[in-house]
Coordinates of C-alpha atoms and ligand atoms in Angstrom, one line a residue:
M1 CA 0.0 0.0 0.0
S2 CA 1.3 3.4 -0.9
L3 CA 1.6 6.1 1.8
Q4 CA -1.3 8.0 0.3
Q5 CA -3.4 4.8 0.4
E6 CA -2.5 4.2 4.0
L7 CA -3.5 7.7 4.9
T8 CA -6.7 7.5 3.0
A9 CA -7.6 4.2 4.8
L10 CA -7.0 5.9 8.1
F11 CA -9.0 9.0 7.3
S12 CA -11.8 7.0 5.8
Q13 CA -12.1 5.1 9.1
A14 CA -12.2 8.3 11.0
F15 CA -15.0 9.7 8.8
E16 CA -16.9 6.4 9.3
A17 CA -16.4 6.6 13.1
E18 CA -17.9 10.1 12.8
E19 CA -20.9 8.5 10.9
L20 CA -19.9 10.3 7.8
E21 CA -19.4 8.9 4.3
S22 CA -16.0 7.2 4.3
S23 CA -15.1 8.5 0.8
F24 CA -14.6 11.9 2.4
G25 CA -11.5 10.4 3.8
A26 CA -9.6 10.7 0.5
V27 CA -6.1 12.1 1.1
A28 CA -4.2 13.9 -1.6
V29 CA -0.7 15.2 -2.0
S30 CA -0.6 18.7 -0.6
Q31 CA -0.8 21.6 -3.0
R32 CA 1.3 23.7 -0.7
P33 CA 4.3 21.5 0.2
E34 CA 5.6 24.3 2.5
L35 CA 2.6 23.8 4.7
A36 CA 2.0 20.0 4.6
D37 CA 3.0 16.8 3.0
F38 CA -0.6 15.6 2.4
Q39 CA -4.0 16.9 3.0
C40 CA -7.6 15.8 3.5
N41 CA -10.3 18.2 2.5
G42 CA -13.2 15.8 3.1
A43 CA -14.6 17.9 6.0
L44 CA -15.7 20.6 3.6
G45 CA -17.7 18.2 1.4
A46 CA -19.1 16.4 4.4
A47 CA -20.4 19.5 6.1
K48 CA -23.3 20.4 4.0
P49 CA -25.1 17.0 3.9
A50 CA -24.4 16.5 7.6
G51 CA -25.6 20.0 8.4
R52 CA -22.4 20.6 10.5
N53 CA -19.7 23.1 10.6
P54 CA -16.7 21.9 8.5
R55 CA -14.1 23.0 11.1
D56 CA -15.9 21.0 13.7
I57 CA -15.9 18.0 11.5
A58 CA -12.2 18.4 10.8
A59 CA -11.5 18.7 14.5
A60 CA -13.5 15.5 15.2
I61 CA -11.7 13.7 12.4
V62 CA -8.3 14.8 13.8
A63 CA -9.4 13.5 17.2
H64 CA -10.2 10.1 15.7
V65 CA -6.9 9.7 13.9
D66 CA -4.4 8.0 16.1
A67 CA -1.3 6.9 14.2
P68 CA 1.8 8.4 15.9
E69 CA 4.1 6.1 13.9
L70 CA 2.8 7.4 10.6
I71 CA 1.8 11.0 11.4
D72 CA 3.8 13.7 13.1
T73 CA 1.3 16.4 13.2
L74 CA -2.2 17.2 11.9
D75 CA -3.5 20.7 11.8
I76 CA -6.6 22.3 10.6
A77 CA -6.4 25.2 8.2
G78 CA -8.9 27.7 6.8
P79 CA -12.5 26.5 6.6
G80 CA -11.5 22.9 7.5
F81 CA -8.6 21.5 5.5
I82 CA -6.6 19.0 7.4
N83 CA -2.9 19.3 6.8
I84 CA -0.9 16.2 7.4
H85 CA 2.8 16.0 8.2
I86 CA 4.0 12.5 8.1
S87 CA 6.8 11.2 10.3
D88 CA 10.3 10.9 8.9
K89 CA 10.4 7.4 10.0
A90 CA 7.3 6.4 8.1
L91 CA 8.5 8.2 5.1
A92 CA 11.8 6.4 5.0
G93 CA 10.0 3.1 5.7
S94 CA 7.7 3.7 2.8
V95 CA 10.4 4.6 0.4
S96 CA 12.4 1.6 1.4
A97 CA 9.5 -0.7 0.9
M98 CA 9.3 0.5 -2.7
S99 CA 12.8 -0.8 -3.4
D100 CA 11.8 -4.2 -2.2
T101 CA 9.5 -4.9 -5.0
E102 CA 10.0 -5.2 -8.7
R103 CA 6.9 -3.1 -9.2
L104 CA 8.6 -0.4 -7.2
G105 CA 5.6 -0.2 -4.9
V106 CA 3.1 0.5 -7.6
A107 CA -0.2 -0.8 -6.3
P108 CA -1.6 -3.8 -8.2
I109 CA -4.8 -3.4 -10.2
H110 CA -8.0 -5.0 -8.9
R111 CA -9.0 -6.6 -12.1
P112 CA -6.5 -7.4 -14.8
L113 CA -8.0 -6.8 -18.2
T114 CA -7.2 -7.9 -21.7
V115 CA -6.5 -4.6 -23.3
V116 CA -6.1 -4.2 -27.1
V117 CA -4.2 -1.1 -28.0
D118 CA -4.9 -0.2 -31.6
Y119 CA -2.3 2.4 -32.4
G120 CA -3.6 4.0 -35.5
G121 CA -2.1 1.8 -38.1
P122 CA -0.8 3.4 -41.3
N123 CA -2.3 2.5 -44.5
M124 CA -0.7 -0.3 -46.4
S125 CA 1.6 0.9 -49.2
K126 CA 2.6 4.0 -47.4
A127 CA 6.1 4.7 -46.2
L128 CA 5.9 5.9 -42.6
H129 CA 6.2 9.7 -42.2
V130 CA 5.9 12.3 -39.5
G131 CA 2.1 11.9 -39.6
H132 CA 2.5 8.4 -38.1
L133 CA 4.7 9.5 -35.3
R134 CA 2.2 10.3 -32.6
A135 CA 0.1 7.2 -32.8
A136 CA 3.3 5.1 -32.6
I137 CA 4.8 7.0 -29.7
I138 CA 1.7 7.5 -27.6
G139 CA 0.3 4.1 -28.4
E140 CA 3.5 2.3 -27.4
S141 CA 3.6 4.2 -24.2
V142 CA 0.0 3.5 -23.3
K143 CA 0.6 -0.2 -24.1
R144 CA 3.7 -0.3 -21.8
L145 CA 1.8 1.5 -19.1
F146 CA -1.1 -0.9 -19.0
S147 CA 1.1 -3.9 -19.2
F148 CA 3.3 -2.6 -16.3
L149 CA 0.1 -2.3 -14.2
G150 CA -0.6 -6.0 -14.8
H151 CA -3.0 -6.0 -17.6
T152 CA -2.6 -8.3 -20.6
T153 CA -2.0 -6.0 -23.5
I154 CA -2.1 -6.8 -27.2
G155 CA -0.7 -4.1 -29.6
D156 CA -2.4 -4.3 -32.9
I157 CA -1.4 -2.2 -35.9
H158 CA -4.7 -2.5 -37.7
M159 CA -3.2 -1.7 -41.0
G160 CA -5.4 0.0 -43.5
D161 CA -5.2 -2.7 -46.2
W162 CA -8.7 -3.3 -47.5
G163 CA -10.3 -0.1 -48.5
M164 CA -10.5 2.3 -51.4
P165 CA -6.9 3.4 -51.3
I166 CA -5.9 -0.1 -52.3
G167 CA -8.3 -0.1 -55.2
Q168 CA -6.9 3.3 -56.2
L169 CA -3.3 1.9 -56.2
I170 CA -4.4 -1.1 -58.3
V171 CA -5.7 1.3 -60.9
E172 CA -2.6 3.4 -60.8
L173 CA -0.4 0.4 -61.2
Q174 CA -2.5 -0.9 -64.1
D175 CA -2.1 2.5 -65.9
R176 CA 1.6 2.4 -65.3
Q177 CA 2.2 -1.2 -66.2
P178 CA -0.8 -2.5 -68.1
D179 CA 0.9 -5.6 -69.3
L180 CA 1.3 -7.2 -65.9
P181 CA -0.5 -10.5 -65.7
Y182 CA -2.5 -9.4 -62.6
F183 CA -4.7 -7.2 -64.8
D184 CA -5.5 -9.8 -67.4
P185 CA -8.9 -11.2 -66.6
E186 CA -8.2 -14.2 -68.8
Y187 CA -5.1 -15.1 -66.8
D188 CA -5.5 -18.5 -65.3
V189 CA -3.0 -19.7 -62.8
A190 CA -3.8 -23.4 -63.5
V191 CA -2.9 -22.9 -67.2
D192 CA -0.5 -20.0 -67.2
G193 CA 1.4 -20.8 -64.1
P194 CA 1.6 -18.8 -60.8
Y195 CA 1.8 -15.0 -60.8
P196 CA 5.4 -13.6 -60.6
E197 CA 7.0 -13.9 -57.3
E198 CA 8.8 -10.6 -57.4
S199 CA 6.8 -7.5 -56.5
P200 CA 6.3 -5.1 -59.5
V201 CA 6.7 -2.1 -57.1
T202 CA 8.7 -1.1 -54.0
L203 CA 7.2 0.7 -51.1
D204 CA 8.8 3.9 -52.4
D205 CA 7.0 3.4 -55.7
L206 CA 3.8 2.9 -53.9
S207 CA 4.3 6.0 -51.8
D208 CA 4.9 8.0 -54.9
M209 CA 1.9 6.6 -56.6
Y210 CA -0.4 7.4 -53.7
P211 CA -0.7 11.2 -54.0
V212 CA -0.9 10.9 -57.8
I213 CA -3.8 8.6 -57.8
T214 CA -5.7 10.4 -55.0
R215 CA -5.4 13.5 -57.2
R216 CA -6.5 11.7 -60.3
C217 CA -9.6 10.3 -58.5
A218 CA -10.5 13.7 -57.2
D219 CA -10.2 15.3 -60.7
D220 CA -11.7 12.6 -62.8
P221 CA -14.9 10.7 -61.9
E222 CA -14.1 8.0 -64.4
V223 CA -10.8 7.2 -62.6
A224 CA -12.6 7.3 -59.3
E225 CA -15.2 4.9 -60.6
R226 CA -12.5 2.5 -61.8
A227 CA -11.0 2.6 -58.3
R228 CA -14.3 1.8 -56.8
V229 CA -14.8 -1.2 -59.0
A230 CA -11.3 -2.4 -58.3
T231 CA -11.9 -2.1 -54.6
F232 CA -15.1 -4.1 -55.0
E233 CA -13.5 -6.8 -57.1
L234 CA -10.6 -7.1 -54.7
Q235 CA -12.9 -7.5 -51.7
N236 CA -14.8 -10.1 -53.7
G237 CA -11.7 -12.1 -54.4
R238 CA -10.5 -11.3 -57.9
A239 CA -7.4 -13.5 -58.1
G240 CA -5.1 -11.1 -60.0
Y241 CA -5.9 -8.2 -57.6
L242 CA -5.3 -10.5 -54.6
A243 CA -1.9 -11.3 -56.0
V244 CA -1.0 -7.6 -56.4
W245 CA -2.4 -7.0 -52.9
E246 CA 0.0 -9.7 -51.6
H247 CA 2.9 -7.8 -53.1
F248 CA 1.7 -4.5 -51.7
H249 CA 1.3 -6.1 -48.4
S250 CA 4.7 -7.8 -48.2
V251 CA 6.7 -4.7 -49.3
S252 CA 4.8 -2.6 -46.9
V253 CA 5.2 -4.9 -43.9
A254 CA 8.9 -5.3 -44.5
E255 CA 9.6 -1.5 -44.7
Q256 CA 7.2 -0.5 -41.9
T257 CA 8.6 -3.1 -39.5
K258 CA 12.0 -1.6 -40.0
D259 CA 10.8 1.9 -39.4
F260 CA 8.8 1.0 -36.3
K261 CA 11.7 -1.0 -35.0
A262 CA 14.0 2.0 -35.4
L263 CA 11.5 4.0 -33.3
G264 CA 11.4 1.2 -30.6
V265 CA 7.8 0.3 -31.4
E266 CA 6.7 -3.2 -31.6
F267 CA 3.3 -4.6 -32.4
D268 CA 2.1 -8.0 -31.1
V269 CA -0.1 -8.6 -34.1
W270 CA 0.0 -7.1 -37.6
Y271 CA -3.7 -7.5 -38.3
G272 CA -5.4 -5.3 -40.8
E273 CA -8.7 -4.5 -42.2
S274 CA -8.4 -7.4 -44.5
T275 CA -8.0 -9.8 -41.6
V276 CA -11.8 -9.7 -41.0
N277 CA -12.8 -9.9 -44.6
Q278 CA -14.6 -13.2 -44.2
H279 CA -16.7 -11.7 -41.4
L280 CA -18.0 -8.7 -43.2
E281 CA -20.7 -10.3 -45.2
P282 CA -22.2 -12.3 -42.4
M283 CA -22.0 -9.3 -40.1
V284 CA -24.0 -7.1 -42.5
R285 CA -26.5 -9.9 -43.0
T286 CA -27.1 -10.2 -39.3
A287 CA -27.5 -6.5 -39.0
L288 CA -30.1 -6.5 -41.8
A289 CA -31.9 -9.5 -40.3
G290 CA -32.1 -7.9 -36.9
G291 CA -33.4 -4.6 -38.4
V292 CA -30.5 -2.6 -36.9
G293 CA -29.2 -2.1 -40.4
Y294 CA -31.5 -1.2 -43.3
E295 CA -31.2 -0.4 -46.9
S296 CA -31.2 3.2 -48.1
D297 CA -30.6 4.0 -51.8
G298 CA -29.0 0.6 -52.2
A299 CA -26.5 1.1 -49.4
V300 CA -26.9 -0.5 -45.9
I301 CA -26.8 1.9 -43.0
V302 CA -27.2 1.9 -39.3
D303 CA -28.7 4.9 -37.4
V304 CA -26.5 5.9 -34.5
A305 CA -28.0 9.2 -33.4
T306 CA -29.8 9.5 -30.2
P307 CA -32.3 12.2 -29.0
E308 CA -29.8 13.5 -26.5
D309 CA -27.2 14.3 -29.1
K310 CA -26.2 18.0 -29.3
K311 CA -24.6 17.6 -32.7
E312 CA -26.2 15.7 -35.5
L313 CA -24.6 12.3 -35.9
P314 CA -25.0 10.9 -39.4
P315 CA -25.8 7.2 -39.8
L316 CA -23.0 4.8 -40.3
L317 CA -22.5 3.3 -43.7
L318 CA -22.1 -0.5 -43.6
T319 CA -21.9 -1.1 -47.3
R320 CA -21.9 1.3 -50.3
S321 CA -24.6 0.9 -52.9
D322 CA -22.3 -1.4 -54.9
G323 CA -22.0 -3.7 -52.0
S324 CA -18.4 -2.7 -51.2
Y325 CA -17.3 -2.3 -47.6
L326 CA -15.9 0.7 -45.9
Y327 CA -13.5 1.7 -43.1
S328 CA -16.3 1.5 -40.6
T329 CA -17.4 -2.0 -41.7
T330 CA -13.9 -3.4 -41.2
D331 CA -13.6 -1.6 -37.8
L332 CA -16.9 -3.1 -36.7
A333 CA -15.9 -6.6 -37.7
T334 CA -12.6 -6.1 -36.0
I335 CA -14.3 -5.2 -32.8
E336 CA -16.3 -8.5 -33.1
M337 CA -13.1 -10.4 -33.7
R338 CA -11.3 -8.8 -30.8
V339 CA -14.1 -9.6 -28.4
K340 CA -14.7 -13.1 -29.6
D341 CA -11.2 -14.3 -30.4
M342 CA -8.9 -12.1 -28.4
G343 CA -11.1 -11.8 -25.3
M344 CA -10.9 -8.0 -25.3
D345 CA -12.2 -6.2 -22.2
L346 CA -10.9 -2.8 -23.1
G347 CA -10.0 -1.4 -26.6
L348 CA -7.9 1.7 -26.7
Y349 CA -7.8 3.3 -30.2
V350 CA -4.8 5.6 -30.3
V351 CA -5.8 7.5 -33.4
D352 CA -5.7 11.1 -34.7
A353 CA -8.4 13.2 -33.0
R354 CA -9.8 14.1 -36.3
Q355 CA -11.3 10.6 -36.5
G356 CA -13.5 11.3 -33.5
L357 CA -16.7 11.2 -35.5
H358 CA -15.8 7.9 -37.1
F359 CA -15.2 6.2 -33.8
E360 CA -18.3 7.7 -32.2
Q361 CA -20.3 6.1 -35.0
V362 CA -18.5 2.8 -35.0
F363 CA -18.7 2.4 -31.2
R364 CA -22.4 3.2 -31.1
A365 CA -23.2 1.0 -34.0
A366 CA -21.2 -1.8 -32.3
R367 CA -23.4 -1.6 -29.2
K368 CA -26.6 -1.5 -31.3
M369 CA -25.5 -4.4 -33.4
N370 CA -24.7 -6.4 -30.2
I371 CA -21.1 -6.8 -31.3
L372 CA -19.9 -5.1 -28.2
P373 CA -21.2 -6.6 -25.0
S374 CA -22.0 -4.1 -22.2
D375 CA -19.0 -5.1 -20.1
V376 CA -16.5 -4.4 -22.9
M377 CA -15.3 -0.8 -23.1
V378 CA -13.8 0.9 -26.2
E379 CA -12.3 4.3 -26.3
H380 CA -10.9 6.6 -28.9
I381 CA -7.6 8.0 -27.5
G382 CA -7.3 11.0 -29.8
F383 CA -4.3 13.1 -30.4
G384 CA -3.5 16.4 -32.0
T385 CA -1.1 17.2 -34.8
V386 CA 2.7 17.9 -35.0
N387 CA 3.0 21.4 -36.4
G388 CA 5.9 23.2 -38.0
P389 CA 7.1 26.7 -36.9
D390 CA 4.4 28.2 -39.1
G391 CA 1.7 26.5 -36.9
R392 CA 0.6 24.2 -39.8
P393 CA 1.2 20.4 -39.9
F394 CA 4.9 19.8 -40.0
K395 CA 6.4 19.7 -43.5
T396 CA 10.0 19.5 -44.9
R397 CA 11.6 22.7 -46.1
E398 CA 10.6 21.8 -49.6
G399 CA 7.0 21.4 -48.4
G400 CA 6.9 17.6 -48.6
V401 CA 6.1 15.2 -45.8
L402 CA 9.1 14.1 -43.8
R403 CA 9.7 10.3 -43.9
L404 CA 10.1 8.7 -40.5
G405 CA 13.5 7.4 -41.4
D406 CA 14.7 10.9 -42.4
L407 CA 13.2 12.3 -39.2
I408 CA 15.1 9.8 -37.1
A409 CA 18.3 10.8 -39.0
L410 CA 17.5 14.4 -38.4
V411 CA 17.1 14.1 -34.6
T412 CA 20.1 11.8 -34.4
E413 CA 22.2 14.5 -36.1
G414 CA 20.7 17.2 -33.8
A415 CA 21.7 15.1 -30.8
R416 CA 25.2 14.6 -32.1
A417 CA 25.6 18.3 -32.5
R418 CA 24.4 18.9 -28.9
L419 CA 26.7 16.2 -27.5
D420 CA 29.7 17.8 -29.3
E421 CA 28.7 21.3 -28.0
A422 CA 28.4 20.0 -24.4
H423 CA 31.6 17.9 -24.8
I424 CA 29.6 14.9 -23.8
A425 CA 30.9 11.4 -24.6
E426 CA 33.7 13.1 -26.5
D427 CA 36.4 10.5 -26.2
Y428 CA 34.2 7.5 -26.6
P429 CA 34.6 5.1 -29.5
D430 CA 32.7 6.2 -32.6
E431 CA 30.4 3.2 -32.5
E432 CA 29.3 4.0 -29.0
R433 CA 28.9 7.7 -29.9
D434 CA 26.6 6.7 -32.7
V435 CA 24.4 4.6 -30.4
I436 CA 24.3 7.4 -27.9
A437 CA 23.4 10.1 -30.5
R438 CA 20.6 7.9 -31.7
Q439 CA 19.3 7.2 -28.2
V440 CA 19.4 10.9 -27.3
G441 CA 17.8 11.9 -30.6
L442 CA 14.9 9.5 -30.1
A443 CA 14.5 10.7 -26.5
A444 CA 14.3 14.3 -27.7
L445 CA 11.7 13.3 -30.2
K446 CA 9.6 11.1 -27.9
F447 CA 9.7 13.3 -24.8
G448 CA 9.0 16.4 -27.0
D449 CA 5.8 14.6 -28.0
L450 CA 4.8 12.9 -24.8
S451 CA 5.4 15.9 -22.5
N452 CA 2.4 17.5 -24.2
H453 CA -1.1 16.3 -23.3
R454 CA -2.0 14.1 -26.2
T455 CA -4.9 16.1 -27.4
S456 CA -2.9 19.3 -27.8
N457 CA -1.1 20.1 -31.0
Y458 CA 2.5 20.9 -30.6
T459 CA 5.3 22.6 -32.5
F460 CA 8.2 20.4 -33.6
D461 CA 11.2 22.3 -32.3
L462 CA 14.3 20.2 -32.5
E463 CA 16.4 22.8 -30.9
R464 CA 14.3 22.9 -27.8
F465 CA 13.6 19.1 -27.7
S466 CA 17.3 18.2 -27.8
A467 CA 18.6 20.6 -25.2
F468 CA 20.3 19.0 -22.2
E469 CA 18.7 21.6 -19.9
G470 CA 15.0 22.0 -19.2
K471 CA 12.1 19.6 -19.6
T472 CA 13.5 17.4 -22.3
G473 CA 14.3 13.8 -23.0
P474 CA 18.0 14.4 -23.1
Y475 CA 18.0 16.1 -19.7
L476 CA 16.3 13.1 -18.2
Q477 CA 18.6 10.6 -19.9
Y478 CA 21.5 12.7 -18.7
S479 CA 20.2 12.7 -15.2
A480 CA 19.8 8.9 -15.2
V481 CA 23.3 8.4 -16.6
R482 CA 24.7 10.7 -13.9
I483 CA 23.1 8.5 -11.3
K484 CA 24.6 5.4 -12.9
S485 CA 28.0 7.0 -12.7
I486 CA 27.6 7.9 -9.0
L487 CA 26.6 4.4 -8.3
R488 CA 29.6 3.1 -10.3
R489 CA 32.0 5.3 -8.4
A490 CA 30.5 4.3 -5.1
D491 CA 31.0 0.7 -6.1
K492 CA 34.6 1.3 -7.0
Q493 CA 35.1 2.8 -3.6
G494 CA 33.7 -0.3 -2.1
L495 CA 30.6 1.5 -0.7
K496 CA 27.4 -0.5 -0.3
A497 CA 23.8 0.7 0.0
A498 CA 22.0 -0.3 3.2
E499 CA 18.9 0.3 5.2
M500 CA 17.2 3.6 4.6
I501 CA 17.1 5.9 7.6
P502 CA 14.8 8.9 8.2
P503 CA 15.8 11.9 6.2
T504 CA 18.0 14.5 7.8
V505 CA 18.3 17.1 5.0
S506 CA 15.3 18.8 3.5
Q507 CA 16.3 18.0 -0.1
E508 CA 16.5 14.4 0.9
R509 CA 13.0 14.5 2.4
I510 CA 11.6 16.2 -0.7
L511 CA 13.1 13.5 -2.9
M512 CA 11.6 10.8 -0.7
L513 CA 8.2 12.5 -0.8
R514 CA 8.4 12.6 -4.6
L515 CA 9.3 8.9 -4.8
V516 CA 6.4 7.8 -2.7
R517 CA 4.0 9.3 -5.1
L518 CA 5.0 6.9 -7.9
S519 CA 2.1 4.5 -7.5
E520 CA -0.6 7.3 -7.7
V521 CA 1.2 8.9 -10.6
V522 CA 1.3 5.7 -12.6
H523 CA -2.3 4.9 -11.9
R524 CA -3.4 8.4 -12.8
A525 CA -1.5 8.3 -16.1
A526 CA -3.3 5.1 -16.9
D527 CA -6.7 6.3 -15.8
L528 CA -6.3 9.4 -18.0
R529 CA -4.6 7.5 -20.8
A530 CA -2.1 10.3 -20.6
P531 CA 1.6 9.6 -20.7
N532 CA 2.4 13.3 -20.2
V533 CA 1.5 12.7 -16.5
L534 CA 4.6 10.3 -16.4
A535 CA 6.7 12.8 -18.4
E536 CA 5.9 15.6 -15.9
Y537 CA 6.6 13.5 -12.9
S538 CA 9.9 12.2 -14.3
Y539 CA 11.1 15.7 -14.8
E540 CA 10.1 16.7 -11.2
L541 CA 11.9 13.6 -9.9
A542 CA 15.0 14.4 -11.9
T543 CA 15.1 18.0 -10.6
D544 CA 14.5 16.9 -7.0
F545 CA 17.3 14.4 -7.3
S546 CA 19.6 17.0 -8.7
R547 CA 18.9 19.3 -5.8
F548 CA 19.5 16.5 -3.3
Y549 CA 22.8 15.6 -5.0
E550 CA 23.9 19.2 -4.9
H551 CA 23.5 19.2 -1.1
C552 CA 24.4 15.8 -0.1
H553 CA 27.9 14.9 -1.1
I554 CA 27.3 11.2 -0.9
L555 CA 30.7 9.9 -1.8
N556 CA 32.5 12.0 0.8
E557 CA 29.9 11.6 3.6
P558 CA 31.7 10.7 6.8
D559 CA 28.6 9.2 8.5
V560 CA 28.6 5.7 7.0
R561 CA 25.0 4.9 8.0
R562 CA 23.8 8.0 6.3
Q563 CA 26.0 7.4 3.3
A564 CA 24.7 3.8 2.9
S565 CA 21.1 5.1 3.3
W566 CA 21.7 7.7 0.6
L567 CA 23.1 5.1 -1.7
A568 CA 19.9 3.1 -1.3
L569 CA 17.9 6.3 -2.1
V570 CA 20.1 7.0 -5.2
S571 CA 19.7 3.5 -6.4
L572 CA 15.9 3.6 -6.0
T573 CA 15.7 6.9 -7.8
L574 CA 17.6 5.3 -10.7
D575 CA 15.2 2.4 -10.8
V576 CA 12.2 4.6 -10.8
L577 CA 13.6 7.0 -13.4
T578 CA 14.5 4.0 -15.6
K579 CA 11.0 2.5 -15.3
L580 CA 9.4 5.8 -16.1
L581 CA 11.6 6.4 -19.2
D582 CA 10.9 2.9 -20.3
L583 CA 7.2 3.5 -20.0
L584 CA 7.8 6.5 -22.3
G585 CA 9.8 4.3 -24.7
I586 CA 13.1 6.1 -23.9
E587 CA 16.3 4.2 -23.5
I588 CA 19.1 5.2 -21.3
P589 CA 22.7 4.9 -22.4
D590 CA 25.1 3.3 -20.0
R591 CA 27.3 6.3 -19.9
M592 CA 27.7 9.6 -21.7
Ligands
LIG1 N1 -5.5 3.3 -41.2 C1 -6.1 4.4 -40.5 C2 -5.6 5.7 -41.0 O1 -4.6 5.7 -41.7 C3 -5.9 4.3 -39.0 C4 -6.4 3.1 -38.3 C5 -6.8 3.4 -37.0 N2 -7.4 2.2 -36.3 C6 -8.6 1.8 -36.5 N3 -9.0 0.8 -35.9 N4 -9.5 2.5 -37.3 O2 -6.2 6.7 -40.8

């Protein structure tokens, strides 16, 4: 149990003893650390329903709380806030208990869930670019966070591989290379032999073709119509198109895996829209039979609006009038698959906030269609855009979209320049410097993203992100590396960590108070699906540590008990920082 939980339990009992609702006993970290460590404000809330004076209630509560081991003093402030000062001994005990467990004292969850994290998969045939960054970074962090708390997590890329864009690419390829056997309707594998093994295109080709064909479809209804037909035929199993699809798929997966790997992002399953192809038709049939779906101008739709809606919610389209399926159809069938085959209890869709309407429609339709049982929750975890200095979505200097690989190269170069400037890792072997530059670059990129609340847009500012001072990834990495080096030096001097004793210096006490908050912080980050809560706390922890280290000259401390206790504190700080950075997807170099 964390210190805050222990205090909450104690105060809840006191409220109960006073015949008041126990939930008023909730204890929080003090907003004014100079006045108190923790506080309980329940007397104020309890006053009105009980028809009593809040200060009187607070006094009664204080009288009920008897825990001299845990609490030093309790005082009542203002209209009835209870300020709690905890004892140094209890504080040290609580910090020390954290280091005994692998979970670092983070409270276990009551009910482990199977959580599917869908991190906004890119469309097939697209090279990853800056627009794919946030889903990957935020999704990976959310997944790590839930799995650290003890949930079973499944990261699914949900590749966009079955919709209109694929039909469009088929048309574009046909126009560029009309003689390929895939387009010959007469081609018969049994007679003419298998389709060629080699892909007619690379992912680069496909990425180039993408904007061209999107433009063409927008400009020319005839081309758009061909793309629609190609999509329909693909979805209905036209052999040549399926064979092209296989090529698109394999070149995409190969390249995208590389890019994601470079970013430290790994999916457990590489499913896509096409995975549920077999389920689309029966799902639509069931919806029609049950009356939830109905025909309208040849299309099949599901009404999702309710009388309470403030904004008008258009119906969801299950099939187009030609019978082809849409993004929503595959998303619905995917929910069905995740519930039935993966045992999903909670689905987190880490996808651009601009898809909010889509998910609102899909989730509502899923409930109506009985695909989503009432005990399974799904949420759209939306995020904002990465902007350039002009406040518009980030572009390269030439106005193009920056490829993910180029972006990683860019941040790595930025990090290398900063390392040189600060004379960090100067005399290390080249290979090691390369690894460090890359790790620092990625930390700059990821922390620059994750330190913002996911729903805000932010400006990509490499200069600021890669600084070694301030609230940045490199600063945190550097802090962790410095702690590693302190511990290495202590080890060389033959010093060993031992039992944690009550703090004697204010900076030490502050650091301890920061550490004991870990459990609440991690749970809060998960509850809010907000990695920035972890980012903020990591930064505070690193600065508290730095102040502590400035005041406490650990390696020269003459009092050996104190010194050994400090070493235990240093080592726990490193473990906590390492865990937090890992949850943010940030690696720590061994030295730098
Ligand atoms: N492929 C989609 C896109 O590029 C994102 C997929 C998000 N996940 C989902 N289940 N719809 O916009």
